[in-house]
Amino acid sequence: MPQAEETQLLAEMPVAEMERAIEALERFTQPERLGRLQDVLNKRTAHLCTVFENPSNPNNVWAALRTIDSFGIQNVHVIADPELYIKKGRLLTMSSAMGSQKWLSLHGHDSAADCARALKARGYRIIGSSLGPGAVPMDAIDWSARRVAVAFGNEKTGLSEGLLAQCDQTFYIPMRGFAESFNVSVALSIVLASAAAGGGLRGGDLGEGERRAVYLRWLLRTVAAGESVLQREGIALPQSMSLRRTEEGIAGFSTLRT
């Protein structure tokens, strides 16, 4: 189950029950660790999220998660069209992500249309990385006006026509050499630095429900046998949850057909 689904399930718990769960787990967490979790949470932003569409090498995406975490972004969307991938169950361990993925909320989508629908329902405008007609230099983007989802396409073919049609605006990163594009993880770092300078990363703006649910999920990953602790307190987690994973992936997303 992707982390975003787990967070959503936790957010649907009764408020009083969620608070009881948080208080129970905090008792088993060192004060220094609690302070670190709360400090990071207070800097998380929902103003900007990232989207990766049908990457040909999943390692490129997972390597970018450490950067996303470092910039304080909580939500990441991955589009993995089932018809383009050979289904082999869960993703292999992506050690290059260095564990950052367990602190993020990963959202999986089967199509560009599904992803765009979900983003726009949450008030996001979609800004796509593209070298096509109409794209503006990265510095021309107004990162602060509204919530923004920054979309990166397949490393070889770029964004699909379907996702481009859903974009409110497209941009490119100005370059001075012969190369026409950066590696996706490098491009991501450049774009997020530009967004930060342009007021697009607003730490501490997670909604209260999401904030508390994320915090509870983090505590469950911090406290050994956290679920057992809650069971002893008579606190039931939502059904169909498996939270004792240290590395995770979106089910069914493995190898791109060539």
PDB file of C-alpha atoms in Angstrom, residues 85-184:
ATOM      1  CA  TYR A  85       5.231  -1.985 -17.716  1.00  0.00           C
ATOM      2  CA  ILE A  86       5.902  -5.660 -17.168  1.00  0.00           C
ATOM      3  CA  LYS A  87       4.243  -6.404 -13.867  1.00  0.00           C
ATOM      4  CA  LYS A  88       6.581  -8.106 -11.456  1.00  0.00           C
ATOM      5  CA  GLY A  89       4.994  -7.261  -8.142  1.00  0.00           C
ATOM      6  CA  ARG A  90       6.661  -4.725  -5.897  1.00  0.00           C
ATOM      7  CA  LEU A  91       9.530  -2.480  -6.788  1.00  0.00           C
ATOM      8  CA  LEU A  92      12.985  -3.688  -5.942  1.00  0.00           C
ATOM      9  CA  THR A  93      14.704  -1.980  -3.056  1.00  0.00           C
ATOM     10  CA  MET A  94      15.958   1.418  -4.191  1.00  0.00           C
ATOM     11  CA  SER A  95      18.968   1.892  -1.949  1.00  0.00           C
ATOM     12  CA  SER A  96      19.874   5.163  -3.684  1.00  0.00           C
ATOM     13  CA  ALA A  97      16.848   6.796  -2.035  1.00  0.00           C
ATOM     14  CA  MET A  98      18.634   6.242   1.313  1.00  0.00           C
ATOM     15  CA  GLY A  99      15.408   5.649   3.168  1.00  0.00           C
ATOM     16  CA  SER A 100      13.810   9.008   2.358  1.00  0.00           C
ATOM     17  CA  GLN A 101      10.778   7.363   0.795  1.00  0.00           C
ATOM     18  CA  LYS A 102       9.418   6.205   4.146  1.00  0.00           C
ATOM     19  CA  TRP A 103       8.994   9.839   5.228  1.00  0.00           C
ATOM     20  CA  LEU A 104       7.195  10.931   2.044  1.00  0.00           C
ATOM     21  CA  SER A 105       3.627  10.369   0.871  1.00  0.00           C
ATOM     22  CA  LEU A 106       3.797   8.474  -2.433  1.00  0.00           C
ATOM     23  CA  HIS A 107       0.704   8.499  -4.666  1.00  0.00           C
ATOM     24  CA  GLY A 108       0.402   5.934  -7.475  1.00  0.00           C
ATOM     25  CA  HIS A 109      -1.677   6.495 -10.635  1.00  0.00           C
ATOM     26  CA  ASP A 110      -2.384   4.275 -13.640  1.00  0.00           C
ATOM     27  CA  SER A 111      -2.809   7.141 -16.102  1.00  0.00           C
ATOM     28  CA  ALA A 112      -2.088  10.818 -16.684  1.00  0.00           C
ATOM     29  CA  ALA A 113      -5.808  11.536 -16.597  1.00  0.00           C
ATOM     30  CA  ASP A 114      -6.212   9.927 -13.160  1.00  0.00           C
ATOM     31  CA  CYS A 115      -3.239  11.844 -11.795  1.00  0.00           C
ATOM     32  CA  ALA A 116      -4.377  15.185 -13.255  1.00  0.00           C
ATOM     33  CA  ARG A 117      -7.878  14.674 -11.895  1.00  0.00           C
ATOM     34  CA  ALA A 118      -6.562  14.006  -8.400  1.00  0.00           C
ATOM     35  CA  LEU A 119      -4.216  16.990  -8.472  1.00  0.00           C
ATOM     36  CA  LYS A 120      -6.751  19.465  -9.785  1.00  0.00           C
ATOM     37  CA  ALA A 121      -9.308  18.313  -7.231  1.00  0.00           C
ATOM     38  CA  ARG A 122      -6.783  19.437  -4.608  1.00  0.00           C
ATOM     39  CA  GLY A 123      -6.304  22.843  -6.237  1.00  0.00           C
ATOM     40  CA  TYR A 124      -3.008  22.191  -8.005  1.00  0.00           C
ATOM     41  CA  ARG A 125      -2.008  23.694 -11.333  1.00  0.00           C
ATOM     42  CA  ILE A 126       0.243  21.351 -13.303  1.00  0.00           C
ATOM     43  CA  ILE A 127       3.533  22.727 -14.628  1.00  0.00           C
ATOM     44  CA  GLY A 128       5.282  20.339 -17.006  1.00  0.00           C
ATOM     45  CA  SER A 129       8.943  20.115 -17.981  1.00  0.00           C
ATOM     46  CA  SER A 130       9.011  20.252 -21.783  1.00  0.00           C
ATOM     47  CA  LEU A 131      11.110  21.444 -24.731  1.00  0.00           C
ATOM     48  CA  GLY A 132       8.018  21.806 -26.900  1.00  0.00           C
ATOM     49  CA  PRO A 133       6.314  24.917 -28.283  1.00  0.00           C
ATOM     50  CA  GLY A 134       4.951  27.317 -25.710  1.00  0.00           C
ATOM     51  CA  ALA A 135       7.368  26.349 -22.946  1.00  0.00           C
ATOM     52  CA  VAL A 136       8.791  29.283 -20.983  1.00  0.00           C
ATOM     53  CA  PRO A 137      12.115  29.565 -19.162  1.00  0.00           C
ATOM     54  CA  MET A 138      11.999  28.113 -15.670  1.00  0.00           C
ATOM     55  CA  ASP A 139      12.581  31.550 -14.110  1.00  0.00           C
ATOM     56  CA  ALA A 140       9.378  32.842 -15.717  1.00  0.00           C
ATOM     57  CA  ILE A 141       7.195  30.534 -13.619  1.00  0.00           C
ATOM     58  CA  ASP A 142       5.267  32.148 -10.770  1.00  0.00           C
ATOM     59  CA  TRP A 143       5.811  29.526  -8.083  1.00  0.00           C
ATOM     60  CA  SER A 144       3.977  31.369  -5.317  1.00  0.00           C
ATOM     61  CA  ALA A 145       0.567  32.167  -6.847  1.00  0.00           C
ATOM     62  CA  ARG A 146      -1.204  28.822  -6.413  1.00  0.00           C
ATOM     63  CA  ARG A 147      -0.429  25.264  -5.477  1.00  0.00           C
ATOM     64  CA  VAL A 148       1.790  23.747  -8.135  1.00  0.00           C
ATOM     65  CA  ALA A 149       2.570  20.194  -9.244  1.00  0.00           C
ATOM     66  CA  VAL A 150       5.839  19.952 -11.181  1.00  0.00           C
ATOM     67  CA  ALA A 151       5.729  17.115 -13.723  1.00  0.00           C
ATOM     68  CA  PHE A 152       8.700  15.298 -15.255  1.00  0.00           C
ATOM     69  CA  GLY A 153       8.245  12.864 -18.136  1.00  0.00           C
ATOM     70  CA  ASN A 154       9.934   9.728 -19.376  1.00  0.00           C
ATOM     71  CA  GLU A 155      13.692  10.214 -19.790  1.00  0.00           C
ATOM     72  CA  LYS A 156      13.574   9.360 -23.507  1.00  0.00           C
ATOM     73  CA  THR A 157      10.196  10.591 -24.710  1.00  0.00           C
ATOM     74  CA  GLY A 158       9.305  13.312 -22.216  1.00  0.00           C
ATOM     75  CA  LEU A 159       5.771  13.996 -21.041  1.00  0.00           C
ATOM     76  CA  SER A 160       2.996  12.140 -22.833  1.00  0.00           C
ATOM     77  CA  GLU A 161       0.527  14.014 -25.003  1.00  0.00           C
ATOM     78  CA  GLY A 162      -2.122  13.122 -22.441  1.00  0.00           C
ATOM     79  CA  LEU A 163      -0.300  14.800 -19.562  1.00  0.00           C
ATOM     80  CA  LEU A 164       0.809  17.751 -21.697  1.00  0.00           C
ATOM     81  CA  ALA A 165      -2.849  18.378 -22.483  1.00  0.00           C
ATOM     82  CA  GLN A 166      -3.517  18.589 -18.738  1.00  0.00           C
ATOM     83  CA  CYS A 167      -0.663  21.020 -18.055  1.00  0.00           C
ATOM     84  CA  ASP A 168      -1.562  24.602 -17.218  1.00  0.00           C
ATOM     85  CA  GLN A 169       1.916  25.690 -18.299  1.00  0.00           C
ATOM     86  CA  THR A 170       5.185  24.140 -19.513  1.00  0.00           C
ATOM     87  CA  PHE A 171       8.742  25.227 -18.843  1.00  0.00           C
ATOM     88  CA  TYR A 172      12.328  24.403 -19.738  1.00  0.00           C
ATOM     89  CA  ILE A 173      15.643  24.806 -17.942  1.00  0.00           C
ATOM     90  CA  PRO A 174      17.914  27.172 -19.925  1.00  0.00           C
ATOM     91  CA  MET A 175      21.184  25.458 -20.889  1.00  0.00           C
ATOM     92  CA  ARG A 176      24.446  26.731 -22.336  1.00  0.00           C
ATOM     93  CA  GLY A 177      26.056  23.569 -23.674  1.00  0.00           C
ATOM     94  CA  PHE A 178      25.383  21.009 -26.388  1.00  0.00           C
ATOM     95  CA  ALA A 179      23.256  18.803 -24.144  1.00  0.00           C
ATOM     96  CA  GLU A 180      19.514  19.485 -24.353  1.00  0.00           C
ATOM     97  CA  SER A 181      18.466  18.089 -21.010  1.00  0.00           C
ATOM     98  CA  PHE A 182      19.657  17.148 -17.547  1.00  0.00           C
ATOM     99  CA  ASN A 183      19.294  13.839 -15.752  1.00  0.00           C
ATOM    100  CA  VAL A 184      15.904  13.897 -14.016  1.00  0.00           C
TER     101      VAL A 184
END
